[in-house]
CSV table of C-alpha atoms (C1' of nucleotides) in Angstrom, one decimal:
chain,number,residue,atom,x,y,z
A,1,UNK,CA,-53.4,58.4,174.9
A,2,UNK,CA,-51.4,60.7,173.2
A,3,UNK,CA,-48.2,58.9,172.5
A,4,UNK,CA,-44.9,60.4,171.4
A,5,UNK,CA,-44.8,61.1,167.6
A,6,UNK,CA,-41.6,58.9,166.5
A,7,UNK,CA,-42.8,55.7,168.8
A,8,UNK,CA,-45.9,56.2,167.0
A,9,UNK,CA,-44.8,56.1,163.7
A,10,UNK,CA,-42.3,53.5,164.6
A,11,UNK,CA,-45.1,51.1,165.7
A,12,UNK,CA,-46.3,51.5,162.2
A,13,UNK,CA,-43.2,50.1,160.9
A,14,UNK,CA,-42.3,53.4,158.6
A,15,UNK,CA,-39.1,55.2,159.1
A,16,UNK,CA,-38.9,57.9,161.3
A,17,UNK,CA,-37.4,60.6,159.9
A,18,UNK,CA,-37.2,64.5,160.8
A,19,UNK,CA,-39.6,65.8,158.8
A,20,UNK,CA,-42.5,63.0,159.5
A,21,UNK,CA,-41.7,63.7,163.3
A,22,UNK,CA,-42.6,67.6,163.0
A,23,UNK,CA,-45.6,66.8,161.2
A,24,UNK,CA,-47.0,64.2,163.5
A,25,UNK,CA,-46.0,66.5,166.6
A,26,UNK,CA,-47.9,69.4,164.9
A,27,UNK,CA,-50.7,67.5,164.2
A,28,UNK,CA,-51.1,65.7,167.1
A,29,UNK,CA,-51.2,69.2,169.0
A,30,UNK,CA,-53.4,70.9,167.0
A,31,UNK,CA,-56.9,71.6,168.6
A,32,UNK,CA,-58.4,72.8,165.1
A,33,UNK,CA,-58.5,70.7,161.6
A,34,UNK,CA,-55.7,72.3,159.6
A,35,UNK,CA,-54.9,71.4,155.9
A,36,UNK,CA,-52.1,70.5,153.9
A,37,UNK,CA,-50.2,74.1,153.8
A,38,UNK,CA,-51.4,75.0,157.7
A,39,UNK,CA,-49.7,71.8,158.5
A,40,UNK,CA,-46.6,72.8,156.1
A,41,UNK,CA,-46.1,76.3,158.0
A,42,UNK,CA,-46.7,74.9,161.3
A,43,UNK,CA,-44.6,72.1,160.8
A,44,UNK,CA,-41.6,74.0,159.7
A,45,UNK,CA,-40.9,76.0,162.7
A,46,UNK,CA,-39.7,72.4,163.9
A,47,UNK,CA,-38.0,71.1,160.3
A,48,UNK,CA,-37.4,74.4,158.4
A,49,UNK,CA,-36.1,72.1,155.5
A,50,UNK,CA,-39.8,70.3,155.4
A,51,UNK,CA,-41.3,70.4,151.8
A,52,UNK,CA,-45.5,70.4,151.0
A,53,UNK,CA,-44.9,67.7,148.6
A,54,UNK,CA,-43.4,65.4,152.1
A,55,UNK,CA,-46.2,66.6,154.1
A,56,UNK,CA,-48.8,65.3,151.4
A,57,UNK,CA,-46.9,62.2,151.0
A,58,UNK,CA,-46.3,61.9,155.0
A,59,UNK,CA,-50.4,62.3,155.4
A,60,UNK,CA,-50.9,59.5,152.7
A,61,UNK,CA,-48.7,57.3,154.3
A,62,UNK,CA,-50.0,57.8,158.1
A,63,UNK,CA,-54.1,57.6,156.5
A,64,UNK,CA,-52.9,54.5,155.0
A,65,UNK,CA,-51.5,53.1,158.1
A,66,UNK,CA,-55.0,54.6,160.3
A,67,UNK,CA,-52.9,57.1,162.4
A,68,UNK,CA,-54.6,60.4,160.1
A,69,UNK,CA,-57.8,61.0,159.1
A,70,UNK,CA,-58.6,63.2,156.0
A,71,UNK,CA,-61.9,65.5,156.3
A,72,UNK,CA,-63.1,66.2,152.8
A,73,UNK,CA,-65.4,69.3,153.8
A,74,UNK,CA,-67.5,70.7,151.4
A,75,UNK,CA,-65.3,73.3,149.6
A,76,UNK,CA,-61.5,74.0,149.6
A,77,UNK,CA,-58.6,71.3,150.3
A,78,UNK,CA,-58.7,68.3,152.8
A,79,UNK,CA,-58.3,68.7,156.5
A,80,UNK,CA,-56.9,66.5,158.5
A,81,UNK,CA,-56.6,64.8,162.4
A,82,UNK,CA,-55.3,62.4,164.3
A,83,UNK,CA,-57.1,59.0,164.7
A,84,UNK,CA,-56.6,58.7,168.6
A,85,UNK,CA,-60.3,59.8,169.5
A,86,UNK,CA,-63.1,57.7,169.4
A,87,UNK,CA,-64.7,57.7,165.9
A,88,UNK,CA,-66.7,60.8,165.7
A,89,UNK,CA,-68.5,63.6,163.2
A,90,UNK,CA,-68.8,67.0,162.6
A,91,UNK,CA,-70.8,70.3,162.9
A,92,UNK,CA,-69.2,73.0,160.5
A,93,UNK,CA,-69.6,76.7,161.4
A,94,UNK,CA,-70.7,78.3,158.0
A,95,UNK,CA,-69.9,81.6,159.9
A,96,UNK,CA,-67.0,81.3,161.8
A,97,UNK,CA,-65.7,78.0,160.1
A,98,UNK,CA,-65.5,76.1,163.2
A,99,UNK,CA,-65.4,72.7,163.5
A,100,UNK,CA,-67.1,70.5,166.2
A,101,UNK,CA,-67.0,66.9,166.9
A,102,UNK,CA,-69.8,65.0,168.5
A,103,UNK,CA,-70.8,61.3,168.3
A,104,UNK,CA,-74.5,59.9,168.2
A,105,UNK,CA,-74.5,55.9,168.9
A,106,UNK,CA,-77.8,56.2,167.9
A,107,UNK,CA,-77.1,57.7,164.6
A,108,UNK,CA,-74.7,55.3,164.0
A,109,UNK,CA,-76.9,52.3,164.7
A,110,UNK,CA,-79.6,53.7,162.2
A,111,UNK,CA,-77.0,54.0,159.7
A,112,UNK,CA,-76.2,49.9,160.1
A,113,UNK,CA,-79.5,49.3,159.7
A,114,UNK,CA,-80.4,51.0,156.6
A,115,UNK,CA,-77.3,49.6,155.1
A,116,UNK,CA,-78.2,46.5,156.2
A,117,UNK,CA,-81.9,46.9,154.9
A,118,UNK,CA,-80.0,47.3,151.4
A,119,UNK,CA,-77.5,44.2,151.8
A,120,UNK,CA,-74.7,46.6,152.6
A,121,UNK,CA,-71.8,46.5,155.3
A,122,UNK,CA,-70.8,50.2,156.2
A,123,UNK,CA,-67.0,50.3,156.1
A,124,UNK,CA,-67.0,54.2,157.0
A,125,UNK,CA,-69.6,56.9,156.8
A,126,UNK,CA,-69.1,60.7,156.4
A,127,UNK,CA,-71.9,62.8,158.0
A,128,UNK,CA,-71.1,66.9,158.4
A,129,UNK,CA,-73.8,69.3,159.5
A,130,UNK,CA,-73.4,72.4,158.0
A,131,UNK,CA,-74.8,75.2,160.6
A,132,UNK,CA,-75.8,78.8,161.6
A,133,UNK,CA,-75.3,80.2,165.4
A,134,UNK,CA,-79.2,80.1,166.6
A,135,UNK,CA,-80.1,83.6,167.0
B,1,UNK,CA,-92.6,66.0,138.7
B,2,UNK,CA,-89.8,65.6,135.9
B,3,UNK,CA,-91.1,69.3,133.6
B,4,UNK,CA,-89.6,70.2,130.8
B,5,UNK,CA,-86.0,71.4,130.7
B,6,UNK,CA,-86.9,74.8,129.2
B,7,UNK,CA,-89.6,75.3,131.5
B,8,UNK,CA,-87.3,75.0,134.6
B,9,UNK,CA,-85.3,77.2,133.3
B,10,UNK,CA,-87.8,80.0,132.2
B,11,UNK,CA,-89.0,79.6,136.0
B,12,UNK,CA,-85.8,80.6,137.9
B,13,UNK,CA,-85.6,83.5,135.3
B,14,UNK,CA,-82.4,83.2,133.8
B,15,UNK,CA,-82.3,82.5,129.5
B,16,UNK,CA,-83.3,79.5,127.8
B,17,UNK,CA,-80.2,78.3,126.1
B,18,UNK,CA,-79.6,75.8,123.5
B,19,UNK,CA,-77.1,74.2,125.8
B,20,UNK,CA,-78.6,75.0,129.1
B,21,UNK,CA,-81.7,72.4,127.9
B,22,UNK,CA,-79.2,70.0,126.3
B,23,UNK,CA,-77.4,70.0,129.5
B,24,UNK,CA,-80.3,70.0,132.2
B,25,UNK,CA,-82.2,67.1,129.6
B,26,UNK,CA,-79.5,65.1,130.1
B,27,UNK,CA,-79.1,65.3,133.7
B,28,UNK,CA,-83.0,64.9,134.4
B,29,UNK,CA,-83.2,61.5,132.6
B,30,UNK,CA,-79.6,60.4,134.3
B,31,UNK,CA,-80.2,57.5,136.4
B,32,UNK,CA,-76.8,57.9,137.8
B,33,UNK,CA,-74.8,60.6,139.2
B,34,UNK,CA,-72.5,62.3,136.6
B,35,UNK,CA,-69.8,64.2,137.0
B,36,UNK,CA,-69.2,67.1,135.2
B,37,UNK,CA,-66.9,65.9,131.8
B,38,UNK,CA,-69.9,62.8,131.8
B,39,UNK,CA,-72.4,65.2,131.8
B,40,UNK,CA,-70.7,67.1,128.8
B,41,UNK,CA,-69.9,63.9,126.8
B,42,UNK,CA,-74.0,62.9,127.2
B,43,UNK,CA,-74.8,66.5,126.2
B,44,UNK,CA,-73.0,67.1,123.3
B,45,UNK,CA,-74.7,64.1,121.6
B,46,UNK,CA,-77.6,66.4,121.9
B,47,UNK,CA,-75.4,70.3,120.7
B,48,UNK,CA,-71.7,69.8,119.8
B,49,UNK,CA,-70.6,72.7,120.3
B,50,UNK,CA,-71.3,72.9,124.0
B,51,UNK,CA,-68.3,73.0,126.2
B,52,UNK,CA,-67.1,72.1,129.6
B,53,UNK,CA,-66.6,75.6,130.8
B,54,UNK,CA,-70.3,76.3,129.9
B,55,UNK,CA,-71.3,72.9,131.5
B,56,UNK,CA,-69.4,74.2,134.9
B,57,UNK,CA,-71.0,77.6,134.7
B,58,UNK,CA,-74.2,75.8,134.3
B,59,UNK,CA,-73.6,73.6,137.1
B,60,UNK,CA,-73.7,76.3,139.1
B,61,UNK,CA,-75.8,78.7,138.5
B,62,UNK,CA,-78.7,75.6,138.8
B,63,UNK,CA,-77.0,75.1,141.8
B,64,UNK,CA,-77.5,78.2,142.9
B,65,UNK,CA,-81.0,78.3,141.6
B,66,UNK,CA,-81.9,75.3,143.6
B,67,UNK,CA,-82.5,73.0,140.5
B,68,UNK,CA,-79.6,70.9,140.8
B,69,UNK,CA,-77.2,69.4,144.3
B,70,UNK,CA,-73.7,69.0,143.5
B,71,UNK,CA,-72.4,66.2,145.7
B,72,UNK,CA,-69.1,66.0,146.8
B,73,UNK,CA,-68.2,62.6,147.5
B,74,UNK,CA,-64.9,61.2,149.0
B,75,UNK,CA,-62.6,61.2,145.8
B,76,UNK,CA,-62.8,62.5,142.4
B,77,UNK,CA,-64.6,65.1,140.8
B,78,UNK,CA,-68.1,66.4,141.8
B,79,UNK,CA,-71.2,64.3,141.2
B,80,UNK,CA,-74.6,66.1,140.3
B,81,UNK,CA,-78.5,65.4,140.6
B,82,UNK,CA,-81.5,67.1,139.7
B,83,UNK,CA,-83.1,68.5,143.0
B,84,UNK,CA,-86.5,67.5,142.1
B,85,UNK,CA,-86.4,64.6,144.6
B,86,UNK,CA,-87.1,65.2,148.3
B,87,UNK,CA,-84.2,65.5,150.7
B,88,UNK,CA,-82.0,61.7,150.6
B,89,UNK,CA,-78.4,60.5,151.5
B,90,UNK,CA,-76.0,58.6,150.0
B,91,UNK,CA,-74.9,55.0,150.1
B,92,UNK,CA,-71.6,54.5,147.9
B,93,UNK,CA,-70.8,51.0,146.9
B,94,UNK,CA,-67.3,50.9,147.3
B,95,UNK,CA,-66.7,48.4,145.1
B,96,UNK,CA,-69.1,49.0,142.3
B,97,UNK,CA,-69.4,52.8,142.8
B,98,UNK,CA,-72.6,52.3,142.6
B,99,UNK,CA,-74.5,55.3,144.4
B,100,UNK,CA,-78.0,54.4,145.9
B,101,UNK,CA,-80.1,57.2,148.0
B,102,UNK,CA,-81.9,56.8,151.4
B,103,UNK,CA,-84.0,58.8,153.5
B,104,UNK,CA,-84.0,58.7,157.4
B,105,UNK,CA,-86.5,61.1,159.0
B,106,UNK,CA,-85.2,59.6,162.6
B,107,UNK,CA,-81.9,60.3,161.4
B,108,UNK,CA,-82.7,63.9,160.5
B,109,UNK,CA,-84.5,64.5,163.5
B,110,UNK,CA,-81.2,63.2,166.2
B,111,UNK,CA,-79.4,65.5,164.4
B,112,UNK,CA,-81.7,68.8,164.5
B,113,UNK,CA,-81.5,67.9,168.2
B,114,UNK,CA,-78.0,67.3,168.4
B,115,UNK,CA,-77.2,70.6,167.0
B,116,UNK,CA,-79.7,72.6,168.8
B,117,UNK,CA,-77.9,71.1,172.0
B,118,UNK,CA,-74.9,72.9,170.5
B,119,UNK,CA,-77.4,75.8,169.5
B,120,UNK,CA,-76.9,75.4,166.2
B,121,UNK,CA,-79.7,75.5,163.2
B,122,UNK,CA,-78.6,73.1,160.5
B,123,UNK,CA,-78.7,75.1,156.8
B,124,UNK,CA,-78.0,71.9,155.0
B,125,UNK,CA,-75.9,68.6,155.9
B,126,UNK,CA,-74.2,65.5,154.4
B,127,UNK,CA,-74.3,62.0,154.6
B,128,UNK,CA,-72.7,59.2,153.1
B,129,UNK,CA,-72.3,55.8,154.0
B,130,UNK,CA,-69.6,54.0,151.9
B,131,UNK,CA,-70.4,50.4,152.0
B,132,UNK,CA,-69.7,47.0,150.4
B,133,UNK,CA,-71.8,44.3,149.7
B,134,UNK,CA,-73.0,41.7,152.5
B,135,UNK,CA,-71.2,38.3,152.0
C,1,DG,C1',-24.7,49.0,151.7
C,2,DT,C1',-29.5,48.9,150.6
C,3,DT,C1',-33.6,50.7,150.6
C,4,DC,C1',-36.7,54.1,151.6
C,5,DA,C1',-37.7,59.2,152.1
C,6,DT,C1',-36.9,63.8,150.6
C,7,DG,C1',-36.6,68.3,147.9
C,8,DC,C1',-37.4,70.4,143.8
C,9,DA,C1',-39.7,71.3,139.9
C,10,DA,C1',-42.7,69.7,136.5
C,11,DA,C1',-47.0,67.3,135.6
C,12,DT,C1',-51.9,66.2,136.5
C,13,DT,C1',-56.7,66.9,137.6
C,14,DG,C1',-60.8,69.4,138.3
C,15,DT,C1',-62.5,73.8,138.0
C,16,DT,C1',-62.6,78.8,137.0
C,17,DT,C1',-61.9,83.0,134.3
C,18,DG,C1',-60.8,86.9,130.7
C,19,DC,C1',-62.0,88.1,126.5
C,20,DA,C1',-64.1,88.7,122.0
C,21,DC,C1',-68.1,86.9,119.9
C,22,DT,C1',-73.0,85.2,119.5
C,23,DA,C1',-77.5,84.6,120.8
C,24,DA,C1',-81.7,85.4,123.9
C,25,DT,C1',-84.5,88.8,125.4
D,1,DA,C1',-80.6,97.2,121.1
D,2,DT,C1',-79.2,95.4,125.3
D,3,DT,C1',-77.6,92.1,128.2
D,4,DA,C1',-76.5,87.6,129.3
D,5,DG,C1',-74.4,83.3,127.6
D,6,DT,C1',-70.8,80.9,125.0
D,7,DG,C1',-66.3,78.9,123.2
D,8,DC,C1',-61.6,78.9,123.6
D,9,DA,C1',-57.5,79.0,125.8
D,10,DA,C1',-55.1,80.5,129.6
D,11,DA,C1',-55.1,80.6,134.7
D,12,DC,C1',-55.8,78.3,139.0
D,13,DA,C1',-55.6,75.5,143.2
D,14,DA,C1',-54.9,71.3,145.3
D,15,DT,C1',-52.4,67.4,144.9
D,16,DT,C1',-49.2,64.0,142.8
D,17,DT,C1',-45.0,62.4,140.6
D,18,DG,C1',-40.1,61.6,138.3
D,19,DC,C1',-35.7,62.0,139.4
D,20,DA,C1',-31.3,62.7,141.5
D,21,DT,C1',-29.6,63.2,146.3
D,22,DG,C1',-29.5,62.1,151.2
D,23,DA,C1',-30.7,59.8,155.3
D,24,DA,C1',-32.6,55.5,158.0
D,25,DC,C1',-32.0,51.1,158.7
DNA sequence: GTTCATGCAAATTGTTTGCACTAAT
DNA sequence: ATTAGTGCAAACAATTTGCATGAAC
């Protein structure tokens, strides 16, 4: 599932350069949701030359082409992952931070029939639970 | 259920201000949802000299107060409401920008028990569903 | 050889803050 | 009188952009 960074980006008919290499490669192996500047620093252990303004314009590209997806959380900048899973949403630690992914068919199938209720066609939904450890 | 600007604000204890009414006025009778610099054009036609740094700070302390949601939506600024309304979501016409609210008590209730599976207690979640317009 | 991508620094956008002043209590 | 709230301008953080150089095709 997890296909080679440069064949990736070469399917979506960008160039493949250095620096979008080393970002894809970082992101693709990252188990948390980092943002911009996370991906900048981890991203330039591979491509020391690698600027933030790249790395923003990189993400842009590979959310335009469907490779990236961009998490606008609640407060502070976007985070980002790779669009190889199955569509999915997420729990947010308040305490810790955390982020978890589940999925809920069922959810989803409410969610195209409200739309539907109002005349509407979902293109994409955001849903985030925001949540406390049970004590 | 929509009370009188001053009085909601004499109830969470903080002062009554010429600008604080002007501003809460204006977002109680907003059909829409504003975003900040809106929200200080509509006001000022009621005090001109309020500004948008006192709109921010009273943004958020009714925030904080629980009088009014700030909703963060995909792009741009940040939308407000009055919270006078019982708990709803957010449909987004991606086209129009139109913003219409739902409610889904099944909807709530999968997710209380998909983050209690997790053991989680959900303080407060989002929802949108960005949509266009059946053809 | 063209065209696209990059680095850098400067620009933008949305929001916050320090400070001296004014108004609500 | 005391304390909280305000306007203004400057400070900020996240992100974007113009431009000259450099690398991919």
């Amino acid at each position: 599932m997890k296909q080679d960074p440069a064949q990736a980006l070469r399917d979506t008919g960008v160039r493949v350069t250095r620096q979008r290499e080393a970002l894809l490669k970082v992101l693709t192996e990252a188990e948390d949701h980092p943002d911009a500047a996370e991906l900048h620093r981890r991203a330039r252990t591979l491509d020391d030359s690698l600027s933030l303004a790249t790395v923003y314009r990189t993400l842009s590209v590979l959310e335009r082409e469907g490779v990236v997806l961009r998490l606008a959380l609640e407060n502070g900048g976007a985070r980002y992952e790779v669009a190889d899973a199955p569509h999915h949403d997420h729990i947010v630690d308040l305490d810790s931070g955390q982020i978890t992914e589940f999925r809920s068919e069922k959810i989803e199938q409410l969610q195209r029939e409200i739309a539907a209720e109002l005349g509407y066609d979902i293109v994409h939904h955001r849903m985030e639970l925001y949540c406390r450890k049970k004590t």
